[in-house]
Each structure stands twice: as C-alpha cells, then as structure tokens.
PDB file of C-alpha atoms in Angstrom:
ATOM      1  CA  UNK A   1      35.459  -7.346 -40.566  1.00  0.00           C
ATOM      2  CA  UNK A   2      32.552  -5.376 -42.501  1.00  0.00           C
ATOM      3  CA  UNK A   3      30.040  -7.753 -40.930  1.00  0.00           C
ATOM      4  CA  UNK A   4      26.964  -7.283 -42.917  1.00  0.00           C
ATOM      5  CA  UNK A   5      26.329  -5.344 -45.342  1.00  0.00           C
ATOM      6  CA  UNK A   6      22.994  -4.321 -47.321  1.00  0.00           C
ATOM      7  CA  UNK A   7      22.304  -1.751 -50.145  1.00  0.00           C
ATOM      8  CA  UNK A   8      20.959   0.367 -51.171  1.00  0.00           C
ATOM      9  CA  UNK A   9      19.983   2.253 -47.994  1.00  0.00           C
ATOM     10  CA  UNK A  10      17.139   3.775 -49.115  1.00  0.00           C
ATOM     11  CA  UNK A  11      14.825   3.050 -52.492  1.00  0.00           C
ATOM     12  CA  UNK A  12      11.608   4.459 -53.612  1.00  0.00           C
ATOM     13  CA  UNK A  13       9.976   1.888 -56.117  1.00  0.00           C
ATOM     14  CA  UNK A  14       7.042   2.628 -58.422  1.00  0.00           C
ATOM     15  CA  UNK A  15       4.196  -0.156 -58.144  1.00  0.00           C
ATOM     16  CA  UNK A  16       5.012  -3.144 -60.527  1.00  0.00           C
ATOM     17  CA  UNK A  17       8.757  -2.210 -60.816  1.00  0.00           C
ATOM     18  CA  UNK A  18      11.305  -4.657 -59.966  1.00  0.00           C
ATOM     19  CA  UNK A  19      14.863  -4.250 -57.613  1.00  0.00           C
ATOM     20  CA  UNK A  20      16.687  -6.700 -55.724  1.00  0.00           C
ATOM     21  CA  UNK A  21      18.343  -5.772 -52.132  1.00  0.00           C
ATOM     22  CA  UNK A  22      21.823  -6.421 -51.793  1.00  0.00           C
ATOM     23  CA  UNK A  23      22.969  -8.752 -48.500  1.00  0.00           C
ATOM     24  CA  UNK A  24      26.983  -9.540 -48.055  1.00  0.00           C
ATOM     25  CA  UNK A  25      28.759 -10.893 -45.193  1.00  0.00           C
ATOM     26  CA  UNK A  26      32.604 -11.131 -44.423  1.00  0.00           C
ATOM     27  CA  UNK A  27      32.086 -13.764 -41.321  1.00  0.00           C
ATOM     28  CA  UNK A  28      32.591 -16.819 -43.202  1.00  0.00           C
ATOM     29  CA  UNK A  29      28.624 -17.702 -41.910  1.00  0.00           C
ATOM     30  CA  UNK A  30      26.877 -20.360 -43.041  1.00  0.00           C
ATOM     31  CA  UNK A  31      23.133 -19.492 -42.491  1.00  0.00           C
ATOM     32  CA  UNK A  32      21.796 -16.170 -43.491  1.00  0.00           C
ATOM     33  CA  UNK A  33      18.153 -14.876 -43.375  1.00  0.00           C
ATOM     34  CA  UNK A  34      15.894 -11.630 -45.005  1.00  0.00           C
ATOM     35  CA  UNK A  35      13.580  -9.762 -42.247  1.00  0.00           C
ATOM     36  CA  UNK A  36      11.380  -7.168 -43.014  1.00  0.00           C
ATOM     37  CA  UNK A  37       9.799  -4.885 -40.714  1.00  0.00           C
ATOM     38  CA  UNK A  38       6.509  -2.500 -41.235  1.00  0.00           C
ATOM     39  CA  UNK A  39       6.413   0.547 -38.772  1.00  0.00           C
ATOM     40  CA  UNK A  40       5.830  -0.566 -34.693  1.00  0.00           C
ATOM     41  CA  UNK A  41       5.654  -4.209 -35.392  1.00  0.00           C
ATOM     42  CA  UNK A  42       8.844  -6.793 -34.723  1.00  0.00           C
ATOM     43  CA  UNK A  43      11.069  -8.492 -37.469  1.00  0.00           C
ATOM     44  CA  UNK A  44       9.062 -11.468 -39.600  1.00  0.00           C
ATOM     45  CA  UNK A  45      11.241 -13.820 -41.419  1.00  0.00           C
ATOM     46  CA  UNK A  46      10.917 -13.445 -45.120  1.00  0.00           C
ATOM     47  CA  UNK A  47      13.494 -16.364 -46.487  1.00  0.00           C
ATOM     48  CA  UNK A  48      16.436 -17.991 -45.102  1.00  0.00           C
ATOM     49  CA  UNK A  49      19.671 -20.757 -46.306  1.00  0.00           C
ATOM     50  CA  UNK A  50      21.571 -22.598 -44.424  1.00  0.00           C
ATOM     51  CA  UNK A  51      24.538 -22.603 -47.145  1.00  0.00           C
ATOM     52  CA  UNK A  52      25.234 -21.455 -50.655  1.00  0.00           C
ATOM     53  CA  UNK A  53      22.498 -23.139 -52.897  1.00  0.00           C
ATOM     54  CA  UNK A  54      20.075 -23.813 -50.203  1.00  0.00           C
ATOM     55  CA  UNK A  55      17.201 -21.347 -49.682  1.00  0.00           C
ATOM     56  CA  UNK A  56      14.058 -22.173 -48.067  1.00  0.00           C
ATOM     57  CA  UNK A  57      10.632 -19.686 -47.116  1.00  0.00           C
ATOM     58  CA  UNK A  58      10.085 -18.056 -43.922  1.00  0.00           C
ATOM     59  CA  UNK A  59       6.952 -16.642 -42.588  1.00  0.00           C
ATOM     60  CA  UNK A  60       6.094 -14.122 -45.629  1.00  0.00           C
ATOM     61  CA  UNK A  61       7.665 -15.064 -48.227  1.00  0.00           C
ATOM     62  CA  UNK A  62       4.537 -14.350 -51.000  1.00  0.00           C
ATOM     63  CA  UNK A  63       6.015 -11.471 -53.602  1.00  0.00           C
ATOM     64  CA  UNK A  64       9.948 -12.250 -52.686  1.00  0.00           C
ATOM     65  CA  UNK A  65      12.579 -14.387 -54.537  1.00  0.00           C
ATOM     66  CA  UNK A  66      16.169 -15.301 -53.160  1.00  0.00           C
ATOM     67  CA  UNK A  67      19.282 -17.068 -54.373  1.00  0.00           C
ATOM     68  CA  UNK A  68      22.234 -18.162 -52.541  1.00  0.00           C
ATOM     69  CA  UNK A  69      25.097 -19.277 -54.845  1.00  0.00           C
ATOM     70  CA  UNK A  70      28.215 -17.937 -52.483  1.00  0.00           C
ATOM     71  CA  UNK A  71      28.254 -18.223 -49.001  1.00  0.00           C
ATOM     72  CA  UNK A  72      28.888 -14.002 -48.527  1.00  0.00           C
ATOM     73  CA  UNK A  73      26.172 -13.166 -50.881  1.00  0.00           C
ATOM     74  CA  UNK A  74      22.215 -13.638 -50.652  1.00  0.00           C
ATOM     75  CA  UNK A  75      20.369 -11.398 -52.749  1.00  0.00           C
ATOM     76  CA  UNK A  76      16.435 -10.528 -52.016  1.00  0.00           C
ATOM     77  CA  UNK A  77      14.565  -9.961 -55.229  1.00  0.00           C
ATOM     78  CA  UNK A  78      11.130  -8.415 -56.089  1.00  0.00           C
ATOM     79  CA  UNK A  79       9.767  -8.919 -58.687  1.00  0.00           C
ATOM     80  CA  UNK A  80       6.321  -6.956 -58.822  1.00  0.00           C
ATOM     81  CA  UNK A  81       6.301  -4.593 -56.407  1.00  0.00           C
ATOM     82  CA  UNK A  82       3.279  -3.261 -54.101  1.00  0.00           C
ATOM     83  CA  UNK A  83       2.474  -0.842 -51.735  1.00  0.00           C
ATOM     84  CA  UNK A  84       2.452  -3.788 -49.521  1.00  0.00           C
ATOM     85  CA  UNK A  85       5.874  -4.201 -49.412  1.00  0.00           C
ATOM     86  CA  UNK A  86       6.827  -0.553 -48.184  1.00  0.00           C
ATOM     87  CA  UNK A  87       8.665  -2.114 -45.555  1.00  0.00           C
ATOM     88  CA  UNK A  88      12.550  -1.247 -43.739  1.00  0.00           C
ATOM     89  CA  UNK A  89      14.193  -4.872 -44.769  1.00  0.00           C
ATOM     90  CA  UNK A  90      17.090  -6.366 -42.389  1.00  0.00           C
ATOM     91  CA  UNK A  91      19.614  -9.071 -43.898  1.00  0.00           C
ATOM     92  CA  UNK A  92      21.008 -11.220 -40.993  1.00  0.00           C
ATOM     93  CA  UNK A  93      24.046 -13.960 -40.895  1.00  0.00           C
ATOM     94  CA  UNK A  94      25.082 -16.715 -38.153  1.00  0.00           C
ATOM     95  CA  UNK A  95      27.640 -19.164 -38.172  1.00  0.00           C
ATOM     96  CA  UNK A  96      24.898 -21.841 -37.785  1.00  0.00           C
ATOM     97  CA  UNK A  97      21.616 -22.908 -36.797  1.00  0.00           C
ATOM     98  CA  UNK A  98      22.290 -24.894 -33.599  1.00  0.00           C
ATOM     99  CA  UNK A  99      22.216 -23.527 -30.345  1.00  0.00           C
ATOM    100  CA  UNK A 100      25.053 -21.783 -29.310  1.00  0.00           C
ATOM    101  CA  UNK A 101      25.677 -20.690 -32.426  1.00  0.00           C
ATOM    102  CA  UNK A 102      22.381 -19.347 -33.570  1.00  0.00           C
ATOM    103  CA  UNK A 103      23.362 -15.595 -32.539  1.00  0.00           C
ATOM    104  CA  UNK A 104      22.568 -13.498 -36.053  1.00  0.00           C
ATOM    105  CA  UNK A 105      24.629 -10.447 -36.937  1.00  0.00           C
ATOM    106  CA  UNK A 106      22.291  -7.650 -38.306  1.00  0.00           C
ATOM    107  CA  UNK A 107      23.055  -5.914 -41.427  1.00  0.00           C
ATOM    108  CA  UNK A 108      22.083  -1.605 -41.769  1.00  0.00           C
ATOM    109  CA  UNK A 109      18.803  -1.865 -43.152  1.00  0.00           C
ATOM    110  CA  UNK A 110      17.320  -1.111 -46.558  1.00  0.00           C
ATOM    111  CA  UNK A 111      14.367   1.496 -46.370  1.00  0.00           C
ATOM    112  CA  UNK A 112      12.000   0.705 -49.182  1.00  0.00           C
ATOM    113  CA  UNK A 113       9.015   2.935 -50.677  1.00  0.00           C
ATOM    114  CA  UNK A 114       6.303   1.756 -53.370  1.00  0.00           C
ATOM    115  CA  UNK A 115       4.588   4.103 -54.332  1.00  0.00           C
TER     116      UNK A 115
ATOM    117  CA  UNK B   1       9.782 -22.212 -31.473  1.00  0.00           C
ATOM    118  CA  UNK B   2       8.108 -21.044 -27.679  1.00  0.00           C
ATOM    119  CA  UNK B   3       6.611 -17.831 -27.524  1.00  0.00           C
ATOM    120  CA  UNK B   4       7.489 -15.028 -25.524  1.00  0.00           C
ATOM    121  CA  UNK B   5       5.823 -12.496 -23.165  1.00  0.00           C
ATOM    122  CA  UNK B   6       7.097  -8.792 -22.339  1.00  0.00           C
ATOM    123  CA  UNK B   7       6.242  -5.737 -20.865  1.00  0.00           C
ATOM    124  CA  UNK B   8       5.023  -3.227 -23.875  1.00  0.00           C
ATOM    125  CA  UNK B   9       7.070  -0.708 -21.667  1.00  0.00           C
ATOM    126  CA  UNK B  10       9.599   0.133 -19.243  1.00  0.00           C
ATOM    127  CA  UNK B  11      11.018   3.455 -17.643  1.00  0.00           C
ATOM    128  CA  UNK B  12      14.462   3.720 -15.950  1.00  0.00           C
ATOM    129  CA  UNK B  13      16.718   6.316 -14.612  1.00  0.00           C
ATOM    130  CA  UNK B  14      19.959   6.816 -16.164  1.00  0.00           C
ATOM    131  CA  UNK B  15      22.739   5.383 -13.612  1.00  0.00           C
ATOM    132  CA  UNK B  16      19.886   2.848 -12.750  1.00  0.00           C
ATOM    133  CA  UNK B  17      19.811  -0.962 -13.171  1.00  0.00           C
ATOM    134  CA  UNK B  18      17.799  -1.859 -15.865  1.00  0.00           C
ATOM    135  CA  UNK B  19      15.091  -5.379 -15.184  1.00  0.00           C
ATOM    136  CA  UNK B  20      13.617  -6.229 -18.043  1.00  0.00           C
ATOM    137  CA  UNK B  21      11.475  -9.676 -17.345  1.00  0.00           C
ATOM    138  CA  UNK B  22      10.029 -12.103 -20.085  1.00  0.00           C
ATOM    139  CA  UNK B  23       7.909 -15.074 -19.616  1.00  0.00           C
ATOM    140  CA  UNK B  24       8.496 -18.177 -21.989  1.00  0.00           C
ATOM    141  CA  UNK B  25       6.345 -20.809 -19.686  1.00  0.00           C
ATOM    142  CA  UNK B  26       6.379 -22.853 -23.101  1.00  0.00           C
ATOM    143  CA  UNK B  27      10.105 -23.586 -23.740  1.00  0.00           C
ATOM    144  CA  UNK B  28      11.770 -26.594 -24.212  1.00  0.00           C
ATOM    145  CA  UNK B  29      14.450 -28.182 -22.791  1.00  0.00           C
ATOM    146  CA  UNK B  30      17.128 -27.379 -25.408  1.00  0.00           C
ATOM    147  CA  UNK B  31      16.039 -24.136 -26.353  1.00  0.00           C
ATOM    148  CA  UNK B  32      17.699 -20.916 -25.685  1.00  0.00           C
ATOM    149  CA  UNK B  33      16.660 -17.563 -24.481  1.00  0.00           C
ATOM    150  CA  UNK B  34      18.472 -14.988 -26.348  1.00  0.00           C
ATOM    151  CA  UNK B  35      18.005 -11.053 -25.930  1.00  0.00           C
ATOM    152  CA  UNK B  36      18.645  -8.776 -28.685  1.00  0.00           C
ATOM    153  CA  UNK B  37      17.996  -4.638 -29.054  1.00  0.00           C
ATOM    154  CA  UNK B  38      17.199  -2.259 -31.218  1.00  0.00           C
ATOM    155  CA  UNK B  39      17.531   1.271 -31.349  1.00  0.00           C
ATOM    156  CA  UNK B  40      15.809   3.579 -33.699  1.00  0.00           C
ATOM    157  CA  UNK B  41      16.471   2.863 -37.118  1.00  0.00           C
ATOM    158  CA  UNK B  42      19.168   0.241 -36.722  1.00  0.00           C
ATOM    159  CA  UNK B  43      19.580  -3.116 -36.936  1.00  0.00           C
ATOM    160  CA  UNK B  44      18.961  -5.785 -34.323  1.00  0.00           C
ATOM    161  CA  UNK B  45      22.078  -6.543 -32.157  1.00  0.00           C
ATOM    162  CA  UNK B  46      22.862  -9.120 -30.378  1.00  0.00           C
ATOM    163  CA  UNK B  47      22.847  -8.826 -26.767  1.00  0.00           C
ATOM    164  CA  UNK B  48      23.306 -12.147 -24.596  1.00  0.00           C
ATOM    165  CA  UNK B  49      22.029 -15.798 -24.194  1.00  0.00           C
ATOM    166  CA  UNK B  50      21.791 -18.706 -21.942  1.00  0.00           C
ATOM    167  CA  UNK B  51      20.263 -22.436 -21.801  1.00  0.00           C
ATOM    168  CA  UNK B  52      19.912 -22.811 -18.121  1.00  0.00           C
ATOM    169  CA  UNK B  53      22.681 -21.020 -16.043  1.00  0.00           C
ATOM    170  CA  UNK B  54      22.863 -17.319 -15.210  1.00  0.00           C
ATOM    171  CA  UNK B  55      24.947 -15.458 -17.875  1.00  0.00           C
ATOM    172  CA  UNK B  56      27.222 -12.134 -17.688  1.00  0.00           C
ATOM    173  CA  UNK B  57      29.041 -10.398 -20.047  1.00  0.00           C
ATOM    174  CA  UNK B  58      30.430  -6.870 -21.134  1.00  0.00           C
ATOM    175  CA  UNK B  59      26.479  -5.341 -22.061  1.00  0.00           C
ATOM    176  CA  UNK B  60      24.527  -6.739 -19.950  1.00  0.00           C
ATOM    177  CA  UNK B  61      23.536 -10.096 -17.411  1.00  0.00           C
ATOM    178  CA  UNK B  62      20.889 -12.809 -18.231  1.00  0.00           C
ATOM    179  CA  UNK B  63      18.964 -14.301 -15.053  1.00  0.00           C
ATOM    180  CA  UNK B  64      16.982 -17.387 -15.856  1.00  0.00           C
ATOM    181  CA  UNK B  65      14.458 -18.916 -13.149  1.00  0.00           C
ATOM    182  CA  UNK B  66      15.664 -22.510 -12.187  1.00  0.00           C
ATOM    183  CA  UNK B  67      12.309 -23.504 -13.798  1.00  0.00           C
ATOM    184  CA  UNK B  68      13.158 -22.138 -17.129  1.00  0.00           C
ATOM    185  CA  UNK B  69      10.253 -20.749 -17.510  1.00  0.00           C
ATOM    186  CA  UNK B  70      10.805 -16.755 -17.257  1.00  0.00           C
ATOM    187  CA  UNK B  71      14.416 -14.891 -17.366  1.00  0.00           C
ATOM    188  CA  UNK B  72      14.960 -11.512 -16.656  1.00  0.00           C
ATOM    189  CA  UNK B  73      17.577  -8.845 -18.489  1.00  0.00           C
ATOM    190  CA  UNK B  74      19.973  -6.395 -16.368  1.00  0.00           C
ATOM    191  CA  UNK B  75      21.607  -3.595 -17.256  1.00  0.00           C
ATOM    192  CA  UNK B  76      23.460  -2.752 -14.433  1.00  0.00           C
ATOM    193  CA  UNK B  77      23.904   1.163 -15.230  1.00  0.00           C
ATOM    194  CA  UNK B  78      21.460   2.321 -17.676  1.00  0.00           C
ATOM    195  CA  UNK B  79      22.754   5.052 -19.782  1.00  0.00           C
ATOM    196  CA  UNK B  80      20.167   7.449 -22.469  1.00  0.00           C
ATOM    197  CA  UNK B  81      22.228   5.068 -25.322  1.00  0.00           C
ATOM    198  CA  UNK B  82      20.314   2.056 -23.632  1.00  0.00           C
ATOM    199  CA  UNK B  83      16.878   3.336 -24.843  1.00  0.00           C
ATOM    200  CA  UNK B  84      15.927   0.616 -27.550  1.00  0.00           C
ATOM    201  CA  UNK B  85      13.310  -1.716 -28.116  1.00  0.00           C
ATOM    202  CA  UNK B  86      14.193  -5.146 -26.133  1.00  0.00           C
ATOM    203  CA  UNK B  87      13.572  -8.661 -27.538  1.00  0.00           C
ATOM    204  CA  UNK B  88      13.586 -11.609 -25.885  1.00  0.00           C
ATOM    205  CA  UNK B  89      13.426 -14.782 -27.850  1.00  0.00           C
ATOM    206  CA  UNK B  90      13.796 -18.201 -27.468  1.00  0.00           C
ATOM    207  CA  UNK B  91      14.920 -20.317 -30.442  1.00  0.00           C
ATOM    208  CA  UNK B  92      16.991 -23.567 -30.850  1.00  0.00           C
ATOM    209  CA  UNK B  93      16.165 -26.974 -31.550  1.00  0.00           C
ATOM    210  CA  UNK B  94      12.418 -27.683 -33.611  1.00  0.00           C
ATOM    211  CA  UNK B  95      10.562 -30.698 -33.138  1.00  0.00           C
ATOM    212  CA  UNK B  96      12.658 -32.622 -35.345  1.00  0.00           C
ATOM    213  CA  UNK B  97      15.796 -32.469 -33.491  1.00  0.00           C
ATOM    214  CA  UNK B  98      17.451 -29.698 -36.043  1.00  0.00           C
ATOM    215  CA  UNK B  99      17.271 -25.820 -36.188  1.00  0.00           C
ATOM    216  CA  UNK B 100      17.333 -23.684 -39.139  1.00  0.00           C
ATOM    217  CA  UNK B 101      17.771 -20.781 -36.771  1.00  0.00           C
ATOM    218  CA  UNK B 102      14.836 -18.695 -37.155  1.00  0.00           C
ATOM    219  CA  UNK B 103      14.310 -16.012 -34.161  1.00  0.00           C
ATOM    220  CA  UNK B 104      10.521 -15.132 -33.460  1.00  0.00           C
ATOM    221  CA  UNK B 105      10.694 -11.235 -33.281  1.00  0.00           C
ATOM    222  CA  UNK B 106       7.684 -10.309 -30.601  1.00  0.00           C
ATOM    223  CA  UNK B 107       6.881  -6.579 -29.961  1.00  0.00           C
ATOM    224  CA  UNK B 108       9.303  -6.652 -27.605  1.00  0.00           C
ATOM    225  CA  UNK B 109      10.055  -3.909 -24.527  1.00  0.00           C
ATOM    226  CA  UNK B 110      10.468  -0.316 -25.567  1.00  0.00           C
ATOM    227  CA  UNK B 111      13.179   0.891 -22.512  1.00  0.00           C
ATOM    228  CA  UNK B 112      13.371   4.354 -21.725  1.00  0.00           C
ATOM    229  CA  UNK B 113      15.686   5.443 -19.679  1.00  0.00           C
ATOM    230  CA  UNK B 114      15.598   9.021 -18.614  1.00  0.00           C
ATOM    231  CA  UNK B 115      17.987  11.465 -17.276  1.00  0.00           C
TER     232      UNK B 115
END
C-alpha cells in the first residue's frame, strides 16, 4: 500500500490565486481529515468526512473548501489565497472515528507559499 | 476532547530509555491516550495507544497511571532517529456518545537525544 498520498509537494501561490491540494489513500479508510501547520506550532484541523459525500469544518476552516465524492480521494481547495495561509498542509486517513480505530495515517505534506 | 500537558523539552542519551510524561487530569472514561511523532519535515506517525492498561509494542511502551490521569512514553533505547517532536493526545468518544475522530495537536515534546 501507498498509504497517503498528497501533491504537489511544494507550491508558491500569488495572493488571490486559486489551487487545490491533492489527498489519496489506498487503505480502504473511511474518515479522512486536512491539517495545516504554521512554523513551531502543532497540527489544527482544517476539515474532515467521515465517508464519501460527507464533509464537515474543523477548527479553521475560514478560506478552505473540500469535497469528498470517493472514499480514496478528498481534495482541499482555495479559493482566494492569502499570505495567511502560507502554511505546510498534512492530509490524514483512519479506518474510523471510534476508539480503537481512530489511529490516522499521515500523508507527505504539501509546503505552500503566498506570496 | 481533554487537553493535554507536556514538557516543551526533553534531552536523552542515545542507548538511553526515553520518559516522556503527559498529564491529561481531564479525560474521560472512554477516551484514549494516543502518542504520535514527528520528525522534521514529515508527517505525523503514529506511535501507540491505550484506554486503561499498560501497552507495548515494536516502537515504543505506553504506561498509564491507574488513575488515568497522566501516562508516560518509553523508548527503551533511544537512537539520534528518535529526535522528533512528541504528541500526546487524547481523543475518542465526544459528549454525545460518537467521535468524528479529531486529534488535538498540542506543542508537544521536542526529544533530543544526543550521542
């Protein structure tokens, strides 16, 4: 198994452009979640889903759209980018949300840049 | 979700056991304490977890106090590949009876383990 994968790796935006981050998982997972993390600090939950066509916000979601229509793909989109949203962005996957089987699988990372 | 309490840093000789300790005085009965790492640059991963009993496995051992309400991570033989930033987080079941899985990402230990 790939596990999870993100891409790009690494993206310099221009303020007010638009990209969308790239999140695929070959675990047959049901719940999968968008992190991002600014320089020092810990992970903060951006959105999650519990299955394909069921999203829902996390902690910052303000400036961030997501989708979930298979269960290996969930797709981060920004739509108006700031400086605000330099950031390093983790996708994550578990098999569920319930205990023993809330252990997320971290994807690579995608380094992002607005400038 | 209970929050967590950790050491902002930790040194340890290589070939050393490794204590890391957290205090969660807040959990709940049917929450979890899980550990995670991450080294520069990289991804979270997954490290152990446990509900109430001690836990071992290939990476690492998971003491929890009978209380529940601190646990402490061992390394047995800290090697220079163990330097990461530690997390320990507890997560499992909300108010409502149901999880969606979100982890709270602290600050977390930065381990250092020297030569």
């Amino acid at each position: 198994n790939a596990g999870v994968t993100q891409t790009p790796k690494f993206r310099i935006l221009k303020i007010g452009q638009s990209m969308t981050l790239q999140c695929t998982q070959d675990m047959n997972h049901n719940y999968m979640y968008w992190y991002r993390q600014d320089p020092g600090m810990g992970l903060k939950l951006i959105y999650y889903s519990v299955g394909a066509g069921i999203t829902d916000k996390g902690e910052v979601p303000n400036g961030y759209n997501v989708s979930r229509s298979t269960t290996e793909d969930f797709p981060l989109r920004l739509e108006l980018a700031a400086p605000s949203q330099t950031s390093v962005y983790f996708c994550a996957s578990s098999y569920s949300g319930l205990g023993e089987e809330e252990t997320q699988y971290f994807g690579p990372g995608t380094r992002l840049l607005v400038l | 979700d209970a929050k967590t309490t950790q050491p902002t840093s930790m040194d340890c000789a290589e070939g050393r056991a490794a204590n890391l300790p957290c205090n969660h005085s807040t959990i709940s009965g049917n929450e979890y304490v899980y550990w995670y790492r991450q080294i520069h640059s990289q991804g979270p991963q997954y490290i152990i977890h446990g509900l109430k009993n001690n836990e071992t496995n290939e990476m690492a051992s998971l003491i929890i106090t009978e209380d529940r309400k601190s646990s402490t991570l061992i390394l047995p033989h800290a090697t220079l590949r163990d330097t990461a930033v530690y997390y320990c987080i507890v997560g499992g079941v909300n108010a409502g009876g149901t999880s969606y899985g979100k982890l709270t990402f602290g600050q977390g230990t930065i381990l250092t383990v020297h030569p």
